[in-house]
mmCIF file of C-alpha atoms and ligand atoms in Angstrom:
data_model
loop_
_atom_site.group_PDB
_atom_site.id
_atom_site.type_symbol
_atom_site.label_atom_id
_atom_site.label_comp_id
_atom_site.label_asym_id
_atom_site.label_seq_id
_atom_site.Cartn_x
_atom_site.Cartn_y
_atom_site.Cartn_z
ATOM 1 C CA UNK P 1 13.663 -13.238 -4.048
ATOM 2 C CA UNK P 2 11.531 -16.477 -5.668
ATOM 3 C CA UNK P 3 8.387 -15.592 -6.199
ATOM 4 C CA UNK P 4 6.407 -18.928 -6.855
ATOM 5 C CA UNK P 5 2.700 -17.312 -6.924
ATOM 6 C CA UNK P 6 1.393 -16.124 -10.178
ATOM 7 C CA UNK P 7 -1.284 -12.992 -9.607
ATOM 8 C CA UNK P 8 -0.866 -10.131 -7.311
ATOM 9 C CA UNK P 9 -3.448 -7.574 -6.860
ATOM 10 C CA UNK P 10 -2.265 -3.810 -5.720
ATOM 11 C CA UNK P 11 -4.826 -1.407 -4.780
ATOM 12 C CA UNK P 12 -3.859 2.522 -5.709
ATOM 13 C CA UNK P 13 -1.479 1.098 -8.666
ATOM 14 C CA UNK P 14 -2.050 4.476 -10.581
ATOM 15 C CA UNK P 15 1.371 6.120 -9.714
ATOM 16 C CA UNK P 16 3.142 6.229 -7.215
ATOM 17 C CA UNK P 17 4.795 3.654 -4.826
ATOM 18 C CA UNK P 18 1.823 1.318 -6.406
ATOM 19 C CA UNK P 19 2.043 1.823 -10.029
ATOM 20 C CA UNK P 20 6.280 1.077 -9.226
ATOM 21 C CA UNK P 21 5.411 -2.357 -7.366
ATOM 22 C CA UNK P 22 3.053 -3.079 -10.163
ATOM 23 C CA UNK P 23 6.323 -3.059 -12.347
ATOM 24 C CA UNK P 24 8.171 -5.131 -10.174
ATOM 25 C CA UNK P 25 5.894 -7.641 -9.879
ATOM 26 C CA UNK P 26 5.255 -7.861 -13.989
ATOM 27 C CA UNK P 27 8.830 -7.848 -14.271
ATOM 28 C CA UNK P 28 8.837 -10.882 -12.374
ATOM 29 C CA UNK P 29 6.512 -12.060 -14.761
ATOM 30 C CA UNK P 30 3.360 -12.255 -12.093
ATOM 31 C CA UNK P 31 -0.112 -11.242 -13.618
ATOM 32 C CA UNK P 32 -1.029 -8.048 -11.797
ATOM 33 C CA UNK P 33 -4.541 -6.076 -11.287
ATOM 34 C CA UNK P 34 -4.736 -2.797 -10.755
ATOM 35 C CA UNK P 35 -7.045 -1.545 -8.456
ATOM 36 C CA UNK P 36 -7.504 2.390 -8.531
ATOM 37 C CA UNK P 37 -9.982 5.360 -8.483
ATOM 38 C CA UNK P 38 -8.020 7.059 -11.163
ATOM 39 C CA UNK P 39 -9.059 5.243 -14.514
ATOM 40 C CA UNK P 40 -6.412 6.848 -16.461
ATOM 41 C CA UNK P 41 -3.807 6.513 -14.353
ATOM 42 C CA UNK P 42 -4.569 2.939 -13.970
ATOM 43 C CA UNK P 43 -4.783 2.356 -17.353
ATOM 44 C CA UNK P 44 -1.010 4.023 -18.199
ATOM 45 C CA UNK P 45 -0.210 1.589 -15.395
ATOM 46 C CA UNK P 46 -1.227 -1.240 -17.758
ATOM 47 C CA UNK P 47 -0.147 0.188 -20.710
ATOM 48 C CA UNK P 48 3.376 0.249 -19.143
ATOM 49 C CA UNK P 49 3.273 -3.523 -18.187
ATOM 50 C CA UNK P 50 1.949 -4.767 -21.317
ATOM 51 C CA UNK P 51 4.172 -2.484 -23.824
ATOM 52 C CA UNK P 52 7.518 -4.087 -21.478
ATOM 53 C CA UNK P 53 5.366 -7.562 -22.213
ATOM 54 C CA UNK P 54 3.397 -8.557 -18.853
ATOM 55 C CA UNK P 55 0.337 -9.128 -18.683
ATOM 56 C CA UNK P 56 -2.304 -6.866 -16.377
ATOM 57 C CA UNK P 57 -5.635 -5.809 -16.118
ATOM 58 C CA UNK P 58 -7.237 -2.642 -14.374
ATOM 59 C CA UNK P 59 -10.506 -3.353 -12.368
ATOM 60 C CA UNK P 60 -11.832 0.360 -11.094
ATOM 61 C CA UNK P 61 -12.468 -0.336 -7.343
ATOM 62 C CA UNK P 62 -12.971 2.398 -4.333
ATOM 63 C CA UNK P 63 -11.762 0.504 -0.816
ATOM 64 C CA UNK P 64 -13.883 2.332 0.893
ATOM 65 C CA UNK P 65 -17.123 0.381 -0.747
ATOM 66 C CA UNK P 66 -17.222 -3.339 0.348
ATOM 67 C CA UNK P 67 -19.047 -4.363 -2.608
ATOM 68 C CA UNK P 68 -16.547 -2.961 -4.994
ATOM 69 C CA UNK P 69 -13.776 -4.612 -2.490
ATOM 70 C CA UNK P 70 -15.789 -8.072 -2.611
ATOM 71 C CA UNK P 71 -16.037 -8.113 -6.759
ATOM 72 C CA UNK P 72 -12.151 -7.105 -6.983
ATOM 73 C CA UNK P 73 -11.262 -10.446 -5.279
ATOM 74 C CA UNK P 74 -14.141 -12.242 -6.930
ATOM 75 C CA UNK P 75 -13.067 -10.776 -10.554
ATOM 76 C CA UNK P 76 -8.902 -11.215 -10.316
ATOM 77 C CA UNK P 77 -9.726 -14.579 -9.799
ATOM 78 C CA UNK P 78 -12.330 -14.911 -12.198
ATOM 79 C CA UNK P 79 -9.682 -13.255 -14.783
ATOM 80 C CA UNK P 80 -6.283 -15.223 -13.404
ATOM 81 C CA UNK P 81 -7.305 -18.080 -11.489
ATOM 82 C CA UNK P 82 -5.890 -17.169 -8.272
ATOM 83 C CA UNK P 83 -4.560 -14.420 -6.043
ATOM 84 C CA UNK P 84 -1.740 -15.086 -4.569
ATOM 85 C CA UNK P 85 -0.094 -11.521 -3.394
ATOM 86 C CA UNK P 86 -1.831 -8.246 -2.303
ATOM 87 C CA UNK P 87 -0.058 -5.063 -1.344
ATOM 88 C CA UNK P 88 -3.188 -3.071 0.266
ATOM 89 C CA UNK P 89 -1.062 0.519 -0.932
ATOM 90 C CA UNK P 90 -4.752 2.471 -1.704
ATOM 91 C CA UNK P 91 -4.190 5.681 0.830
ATOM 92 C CA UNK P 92 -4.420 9.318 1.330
ATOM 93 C CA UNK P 93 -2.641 12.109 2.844
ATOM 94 C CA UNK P 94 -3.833 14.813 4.762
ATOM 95 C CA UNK P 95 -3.477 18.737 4.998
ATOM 96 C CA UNK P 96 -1.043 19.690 8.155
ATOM 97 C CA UNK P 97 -3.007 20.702 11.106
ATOM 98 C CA UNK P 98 -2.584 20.302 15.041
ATOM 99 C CA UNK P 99 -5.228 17.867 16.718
ATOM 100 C CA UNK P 100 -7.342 21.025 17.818
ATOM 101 C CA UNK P 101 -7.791 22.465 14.156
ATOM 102 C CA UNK P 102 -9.103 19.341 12.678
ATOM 103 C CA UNK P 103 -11.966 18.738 11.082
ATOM 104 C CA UNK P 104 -14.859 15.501 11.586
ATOM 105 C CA UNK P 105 -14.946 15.253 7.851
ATOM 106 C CA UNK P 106 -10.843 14.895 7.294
ATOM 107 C CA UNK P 107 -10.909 12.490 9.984
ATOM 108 C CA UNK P 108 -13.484 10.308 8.781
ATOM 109 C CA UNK P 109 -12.175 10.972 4.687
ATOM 110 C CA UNK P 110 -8.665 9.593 5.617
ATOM 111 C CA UNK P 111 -9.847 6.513 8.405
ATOM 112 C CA UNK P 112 -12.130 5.742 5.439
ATOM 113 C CA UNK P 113 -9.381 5.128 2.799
ATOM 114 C CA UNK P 114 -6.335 4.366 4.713
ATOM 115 C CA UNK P 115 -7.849 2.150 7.647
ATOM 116 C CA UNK P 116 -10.912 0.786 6.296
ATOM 117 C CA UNK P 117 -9.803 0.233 2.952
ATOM 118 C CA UNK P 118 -7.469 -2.091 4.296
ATOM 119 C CA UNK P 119 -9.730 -3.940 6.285
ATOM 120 C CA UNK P 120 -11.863 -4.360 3.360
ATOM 121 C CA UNK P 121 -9.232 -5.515 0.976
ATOM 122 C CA UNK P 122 -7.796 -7.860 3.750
ATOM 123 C CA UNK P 123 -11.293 -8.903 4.502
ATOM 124 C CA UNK P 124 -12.296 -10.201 1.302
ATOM 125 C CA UNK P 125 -8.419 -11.294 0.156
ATOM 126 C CA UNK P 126 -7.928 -13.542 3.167
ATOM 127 C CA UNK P 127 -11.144 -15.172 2.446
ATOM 128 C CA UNK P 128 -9.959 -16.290 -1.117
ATOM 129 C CA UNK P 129 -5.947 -17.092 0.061
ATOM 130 C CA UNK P 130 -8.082 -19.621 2.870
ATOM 131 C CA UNK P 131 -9.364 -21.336 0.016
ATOM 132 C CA UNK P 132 -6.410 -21.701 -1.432
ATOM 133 C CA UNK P 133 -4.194 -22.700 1.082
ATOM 134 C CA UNK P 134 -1.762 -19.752 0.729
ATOM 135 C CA UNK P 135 -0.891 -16.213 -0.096
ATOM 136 C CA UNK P 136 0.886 -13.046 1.366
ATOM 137 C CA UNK P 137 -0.023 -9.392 2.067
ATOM 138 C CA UNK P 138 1.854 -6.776 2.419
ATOM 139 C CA UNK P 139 -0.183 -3.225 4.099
ATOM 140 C CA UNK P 140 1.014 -0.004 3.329
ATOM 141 C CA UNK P 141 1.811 1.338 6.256
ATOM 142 C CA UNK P 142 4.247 4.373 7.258
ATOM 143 C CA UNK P 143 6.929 5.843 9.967
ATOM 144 C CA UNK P 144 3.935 7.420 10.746
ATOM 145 C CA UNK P 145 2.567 4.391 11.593
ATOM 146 C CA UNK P 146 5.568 3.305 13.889
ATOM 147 C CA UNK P 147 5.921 6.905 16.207
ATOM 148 C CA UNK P 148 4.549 10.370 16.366
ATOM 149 C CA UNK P 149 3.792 12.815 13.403
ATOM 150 C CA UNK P 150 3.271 16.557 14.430
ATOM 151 C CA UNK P 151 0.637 17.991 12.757
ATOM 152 C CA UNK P 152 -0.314 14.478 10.698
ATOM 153 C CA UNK P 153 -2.022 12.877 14.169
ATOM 154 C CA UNK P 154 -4.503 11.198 11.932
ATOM 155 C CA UNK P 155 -2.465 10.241 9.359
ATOM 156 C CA UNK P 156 -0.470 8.925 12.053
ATOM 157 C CA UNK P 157 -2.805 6.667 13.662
ATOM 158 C CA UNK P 158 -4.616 5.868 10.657
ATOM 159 C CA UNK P 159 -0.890 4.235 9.945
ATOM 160 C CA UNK P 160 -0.874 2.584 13.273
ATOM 161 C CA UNK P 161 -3.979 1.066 12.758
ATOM 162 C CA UNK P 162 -2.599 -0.454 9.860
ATOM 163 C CA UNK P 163 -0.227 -1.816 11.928
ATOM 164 C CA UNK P 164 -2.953 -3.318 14.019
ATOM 165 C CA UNK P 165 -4.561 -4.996 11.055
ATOM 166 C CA UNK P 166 -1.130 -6.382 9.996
ATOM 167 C CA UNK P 167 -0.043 -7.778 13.326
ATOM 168 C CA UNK P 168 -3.486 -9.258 14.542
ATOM 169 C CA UNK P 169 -4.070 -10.303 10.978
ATOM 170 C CA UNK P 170 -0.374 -11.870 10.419
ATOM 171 C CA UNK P 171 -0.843 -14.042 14.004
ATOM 172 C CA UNK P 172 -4.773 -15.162 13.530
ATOM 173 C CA UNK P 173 -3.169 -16.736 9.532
ATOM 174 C CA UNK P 174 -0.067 -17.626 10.895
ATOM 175 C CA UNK P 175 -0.610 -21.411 10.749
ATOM 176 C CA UNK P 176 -2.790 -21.410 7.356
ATOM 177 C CA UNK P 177 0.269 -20.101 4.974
ATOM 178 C CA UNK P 178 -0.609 -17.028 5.388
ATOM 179 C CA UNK P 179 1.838 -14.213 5.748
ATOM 180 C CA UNK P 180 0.742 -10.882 6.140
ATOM 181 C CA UNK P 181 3.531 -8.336 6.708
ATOM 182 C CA UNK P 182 3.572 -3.830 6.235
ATOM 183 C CA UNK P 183 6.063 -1.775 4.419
ATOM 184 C CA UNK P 184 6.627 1.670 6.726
ATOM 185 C CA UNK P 185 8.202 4.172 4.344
ATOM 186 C CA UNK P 186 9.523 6.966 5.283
ATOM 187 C CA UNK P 187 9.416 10.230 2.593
ATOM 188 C CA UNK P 188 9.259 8.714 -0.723
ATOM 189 C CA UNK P 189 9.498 10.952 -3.951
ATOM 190 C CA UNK P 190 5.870 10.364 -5.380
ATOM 191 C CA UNK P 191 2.862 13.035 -6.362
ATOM 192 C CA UNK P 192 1.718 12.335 -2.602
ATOM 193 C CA UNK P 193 5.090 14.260 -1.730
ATOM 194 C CA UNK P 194 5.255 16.955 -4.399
ATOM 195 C CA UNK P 195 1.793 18.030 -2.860
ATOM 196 C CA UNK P 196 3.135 18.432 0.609
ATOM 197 C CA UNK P 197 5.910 19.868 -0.562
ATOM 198 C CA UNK P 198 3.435 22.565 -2.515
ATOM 199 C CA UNK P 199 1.676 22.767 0.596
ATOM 200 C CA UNK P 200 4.593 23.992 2.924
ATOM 201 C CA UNK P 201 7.827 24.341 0.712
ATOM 202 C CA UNK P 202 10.006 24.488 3.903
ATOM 203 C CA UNK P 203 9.207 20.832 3.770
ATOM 204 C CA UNK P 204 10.930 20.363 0.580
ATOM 205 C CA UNK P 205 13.946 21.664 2.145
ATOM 206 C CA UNK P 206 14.033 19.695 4.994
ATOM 207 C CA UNK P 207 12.571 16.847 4.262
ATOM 208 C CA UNK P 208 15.794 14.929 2.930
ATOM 209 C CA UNK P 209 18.059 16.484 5.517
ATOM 210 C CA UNK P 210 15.823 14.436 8.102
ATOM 211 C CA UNK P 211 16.743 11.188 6.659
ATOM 212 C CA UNK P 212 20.217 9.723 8.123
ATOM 213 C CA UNK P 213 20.967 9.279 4.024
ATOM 214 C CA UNK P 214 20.150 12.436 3.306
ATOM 215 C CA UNK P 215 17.891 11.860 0.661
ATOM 216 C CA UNK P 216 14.306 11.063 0.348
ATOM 217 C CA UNK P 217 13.486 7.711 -1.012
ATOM 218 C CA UNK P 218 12.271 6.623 -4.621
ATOM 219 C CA UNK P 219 9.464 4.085 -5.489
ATOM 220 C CA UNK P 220 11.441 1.666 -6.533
ATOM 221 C CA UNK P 221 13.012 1.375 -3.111
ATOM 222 C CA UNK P 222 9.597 0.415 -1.755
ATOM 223 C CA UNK P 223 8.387 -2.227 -4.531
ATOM 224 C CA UNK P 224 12.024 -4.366 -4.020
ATOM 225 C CA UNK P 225 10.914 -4.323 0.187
ATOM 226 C CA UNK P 226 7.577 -5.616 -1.279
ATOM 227 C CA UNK P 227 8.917 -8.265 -3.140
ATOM 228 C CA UNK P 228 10.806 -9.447 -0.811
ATOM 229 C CA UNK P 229 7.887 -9.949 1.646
ATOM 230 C CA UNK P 230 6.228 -11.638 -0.760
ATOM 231 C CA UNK P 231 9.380 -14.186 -1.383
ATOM 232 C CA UNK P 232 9.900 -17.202 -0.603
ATOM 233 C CA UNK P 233 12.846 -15.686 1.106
ATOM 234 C CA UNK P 234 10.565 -13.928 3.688
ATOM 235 C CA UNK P 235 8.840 -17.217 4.361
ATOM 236 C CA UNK P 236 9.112 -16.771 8.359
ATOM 237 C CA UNK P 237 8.436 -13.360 8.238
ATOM 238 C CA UNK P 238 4.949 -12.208 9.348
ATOM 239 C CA UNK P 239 3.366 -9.569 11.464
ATOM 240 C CA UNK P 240 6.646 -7.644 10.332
ATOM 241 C CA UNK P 241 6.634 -3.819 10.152
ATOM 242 C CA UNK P 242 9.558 -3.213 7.828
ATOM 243 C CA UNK P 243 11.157 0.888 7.429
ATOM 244 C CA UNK P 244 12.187 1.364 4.114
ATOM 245 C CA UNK P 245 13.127 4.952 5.613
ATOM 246 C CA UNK P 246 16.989 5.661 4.702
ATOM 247 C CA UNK P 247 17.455 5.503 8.707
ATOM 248 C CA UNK P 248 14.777 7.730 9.966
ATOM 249 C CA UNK P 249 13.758 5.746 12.312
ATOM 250 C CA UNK P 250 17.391 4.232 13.715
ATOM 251 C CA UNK P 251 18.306 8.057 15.611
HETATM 252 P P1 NAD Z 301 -0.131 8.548 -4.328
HETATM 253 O O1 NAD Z 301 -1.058 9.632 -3.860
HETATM 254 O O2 NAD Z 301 0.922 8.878 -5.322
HETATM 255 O O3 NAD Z 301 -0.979 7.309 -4.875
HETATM 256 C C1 NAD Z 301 -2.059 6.787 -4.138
HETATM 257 C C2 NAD Z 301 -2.973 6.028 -5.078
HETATM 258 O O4 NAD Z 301 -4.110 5.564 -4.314
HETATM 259 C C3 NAD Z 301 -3.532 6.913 -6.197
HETATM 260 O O5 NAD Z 301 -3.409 6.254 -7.431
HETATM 261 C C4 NAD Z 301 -4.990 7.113 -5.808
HETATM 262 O O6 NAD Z 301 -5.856 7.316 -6.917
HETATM 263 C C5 NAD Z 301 -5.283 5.814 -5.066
HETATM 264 N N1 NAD Z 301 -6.437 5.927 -4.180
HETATM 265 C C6 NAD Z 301 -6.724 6.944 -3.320
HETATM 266 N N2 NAD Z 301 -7.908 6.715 -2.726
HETATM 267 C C7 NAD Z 301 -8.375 5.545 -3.214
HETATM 268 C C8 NAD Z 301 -9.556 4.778 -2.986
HETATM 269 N N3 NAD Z 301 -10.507 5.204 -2.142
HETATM 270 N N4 NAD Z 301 -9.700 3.606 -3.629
HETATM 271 C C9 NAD Z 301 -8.753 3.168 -4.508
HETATM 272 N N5 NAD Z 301 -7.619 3.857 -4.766
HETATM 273 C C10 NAD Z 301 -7.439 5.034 -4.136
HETATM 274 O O7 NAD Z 301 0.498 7.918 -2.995
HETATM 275 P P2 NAD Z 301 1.925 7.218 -2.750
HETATM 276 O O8 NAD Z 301 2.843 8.277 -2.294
HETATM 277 O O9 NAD Z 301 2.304 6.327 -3.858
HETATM 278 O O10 NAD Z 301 1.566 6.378 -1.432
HETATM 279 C C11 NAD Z 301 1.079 5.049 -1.500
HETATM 280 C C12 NAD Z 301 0.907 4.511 -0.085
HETATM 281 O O11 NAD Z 301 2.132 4.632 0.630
HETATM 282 C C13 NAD Z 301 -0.134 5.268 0.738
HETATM 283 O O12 NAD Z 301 -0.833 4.359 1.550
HETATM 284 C C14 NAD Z 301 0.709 6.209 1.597
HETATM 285 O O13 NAD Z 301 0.061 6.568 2.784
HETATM 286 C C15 NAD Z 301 1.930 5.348 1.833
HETATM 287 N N6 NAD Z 301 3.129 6.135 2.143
HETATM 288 C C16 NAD Z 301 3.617 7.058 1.250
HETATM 289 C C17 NAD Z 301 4.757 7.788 1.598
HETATM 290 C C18 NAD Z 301 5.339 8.816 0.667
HETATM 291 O O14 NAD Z 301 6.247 9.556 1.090
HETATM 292 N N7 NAD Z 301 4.931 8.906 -0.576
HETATM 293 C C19 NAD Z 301 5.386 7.565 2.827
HETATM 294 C C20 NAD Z 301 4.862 6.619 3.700
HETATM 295 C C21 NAD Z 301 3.732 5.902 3.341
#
């Protein structure tokens, strides 16, 4: 898994599946920003590269404003010179509900983040990676994003759309160096889990019997699937939609 870039940039790095990949890329000894709403969760993030040694910075950005998105890109480089990897991981949840009990407002709160966030980031990332002749994204997408999710319908097709993004994106950069490729967890032990598990703690019970592994998946499961997108190893891979989902989506 060669990774020859030398700055990555990962949007909702404050815990989570982000904050992991974060590690994985420092580890690798990349230069990482961190991109979050949550300034002290961002900062930890930081605190944890640069106490193992890396080196990272944390640049408070909300990917639902396009200014904030544009001076993200505009300041990574400014601070390391380049951007060579993006994972586009910024994303919310939402509360369970059938497509007749939901509400405008949820709708629009979680296309905001999770769809438009992405086109944002992409937006403004692509423009730079053009420049410079190369560069890889990777989208956070879901198993929502690949079939149906009772009661998570916009979750679900806010995941889908991600897809959309990816694919069109991935073809239209294809022949510029550009690969752009999505990660499509399935349940992954983060606070984004704990709360739906808070919400309706049946789901905590069946949640890992639903995985052919019978388990639910960890962070660091997720970051090592991002790396390797971003490797040189993956270097014909685009417009991929990769399950990092313990088998979920093989029945
Ligand atoms: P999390 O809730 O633990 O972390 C999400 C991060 O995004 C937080 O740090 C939060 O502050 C940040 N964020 C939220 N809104 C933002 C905004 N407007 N601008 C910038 N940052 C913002 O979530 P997680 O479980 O680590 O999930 C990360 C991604 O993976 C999400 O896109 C999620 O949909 C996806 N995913 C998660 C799971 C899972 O089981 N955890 C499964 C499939 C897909």
């Amino acid at each position: 898994m060669k990774l020859s870039g030398q700055v990555a940039l990962i949007t909702g790095a404050a815990r989570g599946i982000g904050r992991a990949t974060a590690l994985a890329f420092a580890e690798r000894g990349i230069k990482v920003v961190i991109a979050d709403i949550n300034t002290a969760g961002a900062e930890e993030t930081v605190k944890l590269i640069t106490d193992a040694g890396g080196t990272a910075c944390f640049i408070h950005c909300d990917v639902r404003d396009e200014e904030q998105v544009k001076q993200l890109v505009a300041r990574t480089v400014e601070i390391y010179g380049s951007l060579d990897y993006a994972f586009n991981n910024a994303g919310i949840e939402m509360e369970n509900q059938r497509v007749h009990e939901g509400s405008l407002s949820s709708f629009e709160m979680i296309m905001d983040v999770n769809v438009k966030g992405v086109w944002l980031c992409m937006k403004y990332q692509l423009q730079q990676m053009l420049v410079q002749g190369k560069g890889a994204i990777v989208n956070a997408a879901s198993v929502a994003g690949l079939g149906a999710a009772p009661k998570m319908a916009v979750y679900s097709a806010s995941k889908h759309a991600v897809l959309g993004l990816t694919r069109s994106a991935a073809i239209e950069y294809a022949r510029k160096n550009i690969r752009v490729n999505a990660v499509c967890p399935a349940v992954i032990d983060t606070a984004m889990y704990q709360r739906v598990c808070e919400m309706d703690p049946r789901i905590a019970q069946r949640m890992p019997e639903l995985h052919p592994m019978g388990r639910v998946g960890r962070v660091e499961e997720v970051a090592e699937t991002v790396m390797y997108l971003c490797s040189e190893g993956a270097g014909f891979t685009t417009g991929h939609a990769l399950a990092v989902d313990g088998g979920m989506t093989a029945i």
